[in-house]
Amino acid sequence: MKRLWTVSGLAVVAAGALVACGSDAQPASDSSTPPGITAVTPSPAGTSTITITSVPLTPTTPATEADPAAYAVAGSPGAFRWSYAHDPLRECSLSPAMNGLTARITCSAPFPPDAPTISVDVFNGQPNAIVLTNEGTEPTIVEGGPAAAPDLPAGSRLTFGDLACTARPNNSITCTSPDAWFTVQNGVLATS
């Protein structure tokens, strides 16, 4: 599967390069710039150096562990469901290890319009979800449940052994295993 790169990653690299060449002058701030928003401040007259500050890409506060019991699927021991976005609704589920399959997290996710057609069980078409196991990630096709799963609030993490998902602000999520990860941020899917 191709990795999808976002412009924000390139902006951070460019910002880091500019800051490395900059001066020790602190950027000016005023009440019109909300905290954490990128600000560009020119140096004093007669110089050509600028200082750039930027928003960190990841939260600076650690995630809070959520109680998996709040997301348990009634009648399916070891199965869990949660929502991480609305409009459109995006849900995740954990399927426990059984019938020769390892435990897996499946999350509905946006794929690019040119994603290749796949076949999964009785479905044929473009993928609309991603599966994470200890071994890696793969695209899949899922149907929604009868009712929306409970929300996993931004800043909360669900951990199931070696698999974990952390809900992020702005309808985003990051899920990890020992050897793989994926993230949906600002409507863009990226995988390891």
XYZ file of C-alpha atoms in Angstrom:
192
model
C 0.000 0.000 0.000
C 1.290 3.483 -0.829
C 2.019 5.874 1.993
C 0.138 9.136 1.822
C 2.157 12.194 2.745
C 0.615 15.424 3.849
C 1.712 18.954 3.160
C 1.818 19.644 6.908
C 4.751 17.233 7.314
C 6.686 19.135 4.654
C 5.793 22.438 6.282
C 7.224 21.235 9.598
C 10.486 20.200 7.889
C 10.725 23.580 6.148
C 9.897 25.413 9.362
C 12.580 23.436 11.200
C 15.144 24.372 8.550
C 14.226 28.051 8.773
C 14.343 28.053 12.568
C 17.774 26.378 12.478
C 19.029 29.300 10.364
C 17.255 31.967 12.425
C 18.335 34.144 15.304
C 17.781 33.819 19.039
C 15.112 36.533 18.943
C 11.756 35.437 20.345
C 8.727 35.829 18.075
C 6.365 38.639 18.863
C 2.872 37.714 19.902
C -0.218 39.793 20.275
C -3.801 39.230 21.338
C -4.956 38.861 17.720
C -3.056 35.574 17.252
C -4.687 32.644 19.089
C -2.270 30.549 21.194
C -0.519 27.751 19.254
C -1.153 29.280 15.820
C 1.768 29.773 13.456
C 3.248 33.257 13.634
C 5.913 34.825 11.429
C 7.733 37.780 12.921
C 10.207 39.837 10.877
C 13.522 40.737 12.514
C 14.378 44.353 13.342
C 14.946 46.729 10.408
C 18.223 46.257 8.581
C 18.356 42.444 8.974
C 17.019 39.639 6.825
C 16.271 36.976 9.433
C 12.766 35.852 10.350
C 11.664 33.591 13.190
C 8.919 31.017 12.672
C 6.958 29.289 15.396
C 4.506 26.523 14.574
C 1.810 24.288 16.041
C 3.054 20.862 17.177
C 1.585 18.029 15.086
C 0.934 15.805 18.078
C -0.723 16.714 21.359
C 1.670 17.674 24.137
C -0.476 16.064 26.820
C -0.589 12.287 27.172
C -3.780 10.436 26.297
C -6.110 9.306 29.047
C -6.865 5.575 29.160
C -10.562 4.941 28.520
C -12.417 2.016 30.084
C -12.896 -0.611 27.349
C -16.032 -1.877 29.116
C -17.860 1.279 27.952
C -17.298 0.139 24.333
C -18.007 -3.595 24.702
C -20.345 -5.158 22.138
C -23.238 -6.887 23.914
C -23.350 -10.620 23.198
C -19.849 -10.697 21.628
C -17.220 -11.389 24.304
C -13.942 -9.597 23.585
C -15.446 -7.365 20.847
C -15.549 -3.556 21.115
C -16.867 -0.627 18.975
C -16.355 3.127 19.138
C -16.818 6.248 16.983
C -14.033 8.741 16.346
C -15.724 11.082 13.830
C -19.132 12.294 12.680
C -20.191 13.834 9.373
C -19.334 11.395 7.990
C -19.613 8.830 10.764
C -16.355 6.921 11.225
C -16.197 3.952 13.560
C -13.631 1.438 14.763
C -13.967 -2.044 16.182
C -11.740 -4.583 17.876
C -12.238 -8.206 16.927
C -10.636 -10.641 19.365
C -8.337 -13.442 18.242
C -10.434 -16.418 17.140
C -10.840 -18.986 14.371
C -7.138 -18.751 13.502
C -7.203 -14.952 13.110
C -5.211 -12.627 15.357
C -6.838 -9.744 17.228
C -7.473 -6.819 14.878
C -8.673 -3.246 14.918
C -10.747 -2.134 11.934
C -11.539 1.561 11.411
C -13.572 3.179 8.664
C -11.265 5.598 6.879
C -11.104 7.814 3.797
C -9.182 6.357 0.859
C -8.144 8.417 -2.165
C -10.487 8.300 -5.173
C -7.888 6.377 -7.194
C -7.508 3.580 -4.616
C -7.525 0.185 -6.325
C -10.624 -2.016 -6.206
C -10.411 -4.873 -3.709
C -12.453 -8.018 -2.990
C -13.332 -8.865 0.597
C -15.769 -11.706 1.212
C -18.885 -10.745 -0.791
C -17.804 -7.113 -1.345
C -16.005 -5.741 -4.402
C -15.049 -2.084 -4.668
C -12.876 0.633 -3.260
C -11.770 0.160 0.358
C -13.536 2.181 3.026
C -11.701 0.891 6.101
C -8.281 -0.184 7.303
C -7.328 -3.213 9.400
C -4.465 -3.162 11.925
C -2.894 -6.306 13.386
C 0.444 -6.995 15.035
C 1.779 -7.793 11.559
C 0.691 -4.675 9.665
C -2.189 -2.873 7.967
C -4.399 -3.707 5.013
C -7.395 -2.090 3.303
C -10.826 -3.644 3.653
C -14.530 -2.980 3.066
C -17.005 -2.745 5.946
C -20.687 -2.031 6.481
C -21.901 0.230 9.275
C -23.674 -1.095 12.335
C -27.345 -0.658 13.175
C -26.618 2.282 15.491
C -23.618 4.562 15.956
C -21.058 3.276 18.424
C -20.278 5.361 21.535
C -17.836 8.225 20.969
C -14.209 7.892 22.059
C -13.461 11.485 23.135
C -10.409 13.275 21.737
C -7.422 12.673 24.002
C -8.669 9.217 25.055
C -6.962 5.898 24.309
C -8.278 2.340 24.233
C -5.653 -0.374 24.737
C -6.199 -4.061 23.981
C -2.961 -5.939 24.652
C -0.491 -4.825 21.944
C -3.126 -2.875 19.972
C -4.174 0.673 20.877
C -6.151 3.570 19.392
C -6.030 7.200 20.484
C -8.745 9.646 19.434
C -7.306 13.012 18.384
C -8.931 16.437 17.973
C -10.731 17.271 14.720
C -12.216 13.824 14.052
C -8.806 12.137 13.903
C -7.442 8.856 15.256
C -4.125 7.027 15.517
C -3.942 3.258 16.023
C -0.746 1.314 16.723
C 0.600 -2.205 17.072
C 4.185 -3.302 17.776
C 5.112 -3.299 14.071
C 2.555 -1.051 12.352
C 0.354 2.033 12.659
C -2.175 4.149 10.842
C -3.616 7.565 11.398
C -6.565 9.492 10.008
C -5.961 13.206 10.413
C -7.861 16.014 8.722
C -9.532 13.524 6.391
C -6.247 11.941 5.229
C -5.240 8.318 5.886
C -1.552 7.505 6.395
C -0.121 4.066 7.191
C 3.172 2.477 8.078
